[in-house]
PDB file of C-alpha atoms in Angstrom:
ATOM      1  CA  MET A  21     -22.950  -4.568  19.161  1.00  0.00           C
ATOM      2  CA  ALA A  22     -20.304  -3.917  16.085  1.00  0.00           C
ATOM      3  CA  SER A  23     -20.424  -5.874  13.041  1.00  0.00           C
ATOM      4  CA  VAL A  24     -17.142  -7.919  11.804  1.00  0.00           C
ATOM      5  CA  ILE A  25     -14.729  -6.777   8.688  1.00  0.00           C
ATOM      6  CA  HIS A  26     -13.286  -9.511   6.653  1.00  0.00           C
ATOM      7  CA  TYR A  27     -11.441  -9.862   3.696  1.00  0.00           C
ATOM      8  CA  THR A  28     -10.204 -12.872   1.971  1.00  0.00           C
ATOM      9  CA  ILE A  29      -7.081 -10.838   0.879  1.00  0.00           C
ATOM     10  CA  ALA A  30      -6.650 -13.688  -1.927  1.00  0.00           C
ATOM     11  CA  THR A  31     -10.298 -12.833  -3.000  1.00  0.00           C
ATOM     12  CA  GLU A  32      -9.194  -9.499  -2.686  1.00  0.00           C
ATOM     13  CA  ALA A  33      -5.993  -9.362  -4.920  1.00  0.00           C
ATOM     14  CA  GLU A  34      -7.456 -11.105  -7.741  1.00  0.00           C
ATOM     15  CA  LYS A  35     -10.303  -8.987  -7.632  1.00  0.00           C
ATOM     16  CA  SER A  36      -8.106  -5.442  -7.989  1.00  0.00           C
ATOM     17  CA  PRO A  37      -5.337  -5.252 -10.429  1.00  0.00           C
ATOM     18  CA  ASP A  38      -5.809  -1.531  -9.547  1.00  0.00           C
ATOM     19  CA  PHE A  39      -2.377   0.139  -8.168  1.00  0.00           C
ATOM     20  CA  ARG A  40      -4.121   0.890  -5.156  1.00  0.00           C
ATOM     21  CA  ARG A  41      -7.592   0.608  -3.635  1.00  0.00           C
ATOM     22  CA  VAL A  42      -8.273   1.468  -0.006  1.00  0.00           C
ATOM     23  CA  LEU A  43     -10.015  -1.210   1.463  1.00  0.00           C
ATOM     24  CA  TRP A  44     -10.934   0.024   5.024  1.00  0.00           C
ATOM     25  CA  THR A  45     -11.115   3.063   6.709  1.00  0.00           C
ATOM     26  CA  GLY A  46     -11.052   3.622  11.196  1.00  0.00           C
ATOM     27  CA  LYS A  47      -9.798   6.669  12.372  1.00  0.00           C
ATOM     28  CA  LYS A  48      -6.828   5.793  13.964  1.00  0.00           C
ATOM     29  CA  THR A  49      -5.824   2.804  10.837  1.00  0.00           C
ATOM     30  CA  GLN A  50      -6.257   2.588   7.253  1.00  0.00           C
ATOM     31  CA  LEU A  51      -6.686  -1.278   5.233  1.00  0.00           C
ATOM     32  CA  VAL A  52      -5.126  -0.654   1.785  1.00  0.00           C
ATOM     33  CA  ILE A  53      -4.349  -3.504  -1.419  1.00  0.00           C
ATOM     34  CA  MET A  54      -1.495  -2.579  -3.987  1.00  0.00           C
ATOM     35  CA  THR A  55      -0.900  -4.075  -6.786  1.00  0.00           C
ATOM     36  CA  ILE A  56       2.735  -3.364  -8.840  1.00  0.00           C
ATOM     37  CA  PRO A  57       3.460  -4.756 -12.222  1.00  0.00           C
ATOM     38  CA  PRO A  58       6.375  -6.573 -13.780  1.00  0.00           C
ATOM     39  CA  GLY A  59       8.869  -3.248 -12.998  1.00  0.00           C
ATOM     40  CA  GLY A  60       6.876  -0.969 -11.605  1.00  0.00           C
ATOM     41  CA  GLU A  61       7.375  -0.109  -7.981  1.00  0.00           C
ATOM     42  CA  ILE A  62       5.703   2.021  -5.387  1.00  0.00           C
ATOM     43  CA  GLY A  63       8.815   4.839  -5.565  1.00  0.00           C
ATOM     44  CA  GLU A  64      10.583   6.401  -2.793  1.00  0.00           C
ATOM     45  CA  GLU A  65       8.182   7.477   0.057  1.00  0.00           C
ATOM     46  CA  THR A  66       8.973   8.646   3.968  1.00  0.00           C
ATOM     47  CA  HIS A  67       5.490   8.470   5.941  1.00  0.00           C
ATOM     48  CA  GLU A  68       7.329  11.315   8.537  1.00  0.00           C
ATOM     49  CA  ASP A  69       3.695  10.899  11.492  1.00  0.00           C
ATOM     50  CA  ILE A  70       2.488   7.618   9.948  1.00  0.00           C
ATOM     51  CA  ASP A  71       4.204   3.609  10.337  1.00  0.00           C
ATOM     52  CA  GLN A  72       3.594   1.088   8.178  1.00  0.00           C
ATOM     53  CA  ILE A  73       3.284  -2.744   7.696  1.00  0.00           C
ATOM     54  CA  LEU A  74       3.779  -4.527   4.650  1.00  0.00           C
ATOM     55  CA  THR A  75       2.000  -8.265   3.985  1.00  0.00           C
ATOM     56  CA  PHE A  76       3.566  -9.557   0.040  1.00  0.00           C
ATOM     57  CA  VAL A  77       0.426 -11.723  -0.912  1.00  0.00           C
ATOM     58  CA  SER A  78       2.695 -13.166  -4.436  1.00  0.00           C
ATOM     59  CA  GLY A  79       5.010 -12.257  -6.518  1.00  0.00           C
ATOM     60  CA  ILE A  80       8.873 -11.534  -6.275  1.00  0.00           C
ATOM     61  CA  GLY A  81       9.702  -8.231  -5.294  1.00  0.00           C
ATOM     62  CA  LYS A  82      12.548  -6.182  -3.314  1.00  0.00           C
ATOM     63  CA  ALA A  83      12.204  -4.137  -0.137  1.00  0.00           C
ATOM     64  CA  VAL A  84      15.118  -0.821  -0.311  1.00  0.00           C
ATOM     65  CA  ILE A  85      14.482   0.429   3.627  1.00  0.00           C
ATOM     66  CA  SER A  86      16.296   2.724   4.215  1.00  0.00           C
ATOM     67  CA  GLY A  87      18.899   2.202   2.205  1.00  0.00           C
ATOM     68  CA  SER A  88      18.856  -1.221   2.979  1.00  0.00           C
ATOM     69  CA  GLU A  89      17.768  -4.034   0.691  1.00  0.00           C
ATOM     70  CA  LYS A  90      15.536  -7.176   0.984  1.00  0.00           C
ATOM     71  CA  ASN A  91      14.152  -9.681  -0.947  1.00  0.00           C
ATOM     72  CA  VAL A  92      10.087 -10.063  -0.400  1.00  0.00           C
ATOM     73  CA  ALA A  93       8.140 -13.497  -1.909  1.00  0.00           C
ATOM     74  CA  GLN A  94       4.169 -14.419  -0.623  1.00  0.00           C
ATOM     75  CA  GLY A  95       3.323 -14.313   3.514  1.00  0.00           C
ATOM     76  CA  ASP A  96       6.588 -11.607   4.596  1.00  0.00           C
ATOM     77  CA  LEU A  97       6.307  -9.010   5.777  1.00  0.00           C
ATOM     78  CA  VAL A  98       7.596  -5.659   6.474  1.00  0.00           C
ATOM     79  CA  VAL A  99       7.010  -3.079   9.221  1.00  0.00           C
ATOM     80  CA  VAL A 100       8.868   0.983   7.751  1.00  0.00           C
ATOM     81  CA  PRO A 101       8.135   2.528  11.197  1.00  0.00           C
ATOM     82  CA  ALA A 102       7.334   6.290  10.294  1.00  0.00           C
ATOM     83  CA  GLY A 103       9.350   8.733   9.711  1.00  0.00           C
ATOM     84  CA  THR A 104      12.188   5.891   7.083  1.00  0.00           C
ATOM     85  CA  LYS A 105      12.329   6.631   3.790  1.00  0.00           C
ATOM     86  CA  HIS A 106      11.056   3.337   1.883  1.00  0.00           C
ATOM     87  CA  ASN A 107      10.339   1.628  -1.739  1.00  0.00           C
ATOM     88  CA  PHE A 108       9.498  -1.682  -2.702  1.00  0.00           C
ATOM     89  CA  LEU A 109       9.992  -2.780  -6.491  1.00  0.00           C
ATOM     90  CA  ASN A 110       8.491  -5.685  -7.950  1.00  0.00           C
ATOM     91  CA  THR A 111      11.101  -7.688  -9.962  1.00  0.00           C
ATOM     92  CA  GLY A 112       9.309 -10.514 -10.721  1.00  0.00           C
ATOM     93  CA  GLU A 113       7.188 -11.624 -14.019  1.00  0.00           C
ATOM     94  CA  ASN A 114       4.740 -11.377 -12.268  1.00  0.00           C
ATOM     95  CA  PRO A 115       1.969  -8.407 -10.054  1.00  0.00           C
ATOM     96  CA  LEU A 116       3.430  -7.813  -7.416  1.00  0.00           C
ATOM     97  CA  VAL A 117       0.875  -8.566  -4.627  1.00  0.00           C
ATOM     98  CA  LEU A 118       0.230  -6.731  -0.812  1.00  0.00           C
ATOM     99  CA  TYR A 119      -1.494  -5.563   1.219  1.00  0.00           C
ATOM    100  CA  THR A 120      -0.446  -2.833   4.039  1.00  0.00           C
ATOM    101  CA  VAL A 121      -1.950  -0.846   7.225  1.00  0.00           C
ATOM    102  CA  TYR A 122      -1.458   2.533   7.966  1.00  0.00           C
ATOM    103  CA  GLY A 123      -1.694   4.037  11.339  1.00  0.00           C
ATOM    104  CA  PRO A 124      -2.422   6.371  11.518  1.00  0.00           C
ATOM    105  CA  PRO A 125      -4.106   6.446   7.494  1.00  0.00           C
ATOM    106  CA  GLU A 126      -1.952   7.997   4.634  1.00  0.00           C
ATOM    107  CA  HIS A 127      -5.195   8.065   1.796  1.00  0.00           C
ATOM    108  CA  ALA A 128      -8.271   9.058   1.096  1.00  0.00           C
ATOM    109  CA  ASP A 129     -11.126   6.099   2.169  1.00  0.00           C
ATOM    110  CA  GLY A 130     -12.092   4.879  -0.740  1.00  0.00           C
ATOM    111  CA  ALA A 131      -9.067   5.499  -2.419  1.00  0.00           C
ATOM    112  CA  VAL A 132      -9.010   3.318  -6.178  1.00  0.00           C
ATOM    113  CA  HIS A 133      -5.562   4.333  -7.758  1.00  0.00           C
ATOM    114  CA  LYS A 134      -5.604   2.629 -10.919  1.00  0.00           C
ATOM    115  CA  THR A 135      -2.275   3.613 -11.916  1.00  0.00           C
ATOM    116  CA  LYS A 136       1.139   4.443 -10.046  1.00  0.00           C
ATOM    117  CA  GLU A 137       0.443   8.085 -12.713  1.00  0.00           C
ATOM    118  CA  GLU A 138      -2.857   8.568 -11.301  1.00  0.00           C
ATOM    119  CA  ALA A 139      -1.629   7.654  -7.642  1.00  0.00           C
ATOM    120  CA  ASP A 140       0.917  10.370  -7.755  1.00  0.00           C
ATOM    121  CA  ARG A 141      -0.946  13.184  -9.952  1.00  0.00           C
ATOM    122  CA  LEU A 142      -3.885  12.882  -7.529  1.00  0.00           C
ATOM    123  CA  GLU A 143      -0.908  13.536  -4.575  1.00  0.00           C
ATOM    124  CA  GLU A 144       0.249  15.949  -5.736  1.00  0.00           C
ATOM    125  CA  GLU A 145      -3.349  18.153  -6.940  1.00  0.00           C
ATOM    126  CA  GLY A 146      -3.543  17.052  -2.493  1.00  0.00           C
ATOM    127  CA  LYS A 147      -7.241  14.878  -4.259  1.00  0.00           C
ATOM    128  CA  ASP A 148      -5.929  11.869  -2.035  1.00  0.00           C
ATOM    129  CA  GLU A 149      -5.473  12.911   1.405  1.00  0.00           C
ATOM    130  CA  PRO A 150      -7.109  11.515   4.633  1.00  0.00           C
ATOM    131  CA  PRO A 151     -10.126  12.063   6.422  1.00  0.00           C
ATOM    132  CA  THR A 152      -9.054  14.823   9.516  1.00  0.00           C
ATOM    133  CA  GLU A 153     -12.454  12.565  11.403  1.00  0.00           C
TER     134      GLU A 153
END
C-alpha cells in the first residue's frame, strides 16, 4: 500500500526561498514550489508538450498568458495549456510564492535552483532534464 504524500504548502513556502524547488516527481506529473523575488519574473516561455497549473500562495503578481494580462494573488489558480506562451511577474514588495503542477514533469527530480539565473543556466546546459522513466 502506498503511503500518503503530504505537504503543507505554506510551510514549504516559508522554508524555501529558492527560485525553484522540485517537491515531488511522478511518472506523469511534477509538483514544484517557486519563489519569485520583488521585481522578478519566471521569464516568458512555452512548454510545447506540458500542461501547467499554478496556484499562488502569497504575494501579488501578474500573469501574462498569450498576451493577455491578469493580476494574481494568494488563492488564485492559473491554467497554462501546453503550447501556450506565458510569464508570471512579481509586482509586489514581497516575494511571490506559488506552487505549480507540470504534466508531464518538466524539471530534474529533486532540482533546487537558488535563482532564476541558475535555473536558466542549468536548463541551457542540459542539467535540468526531467526523468525519462
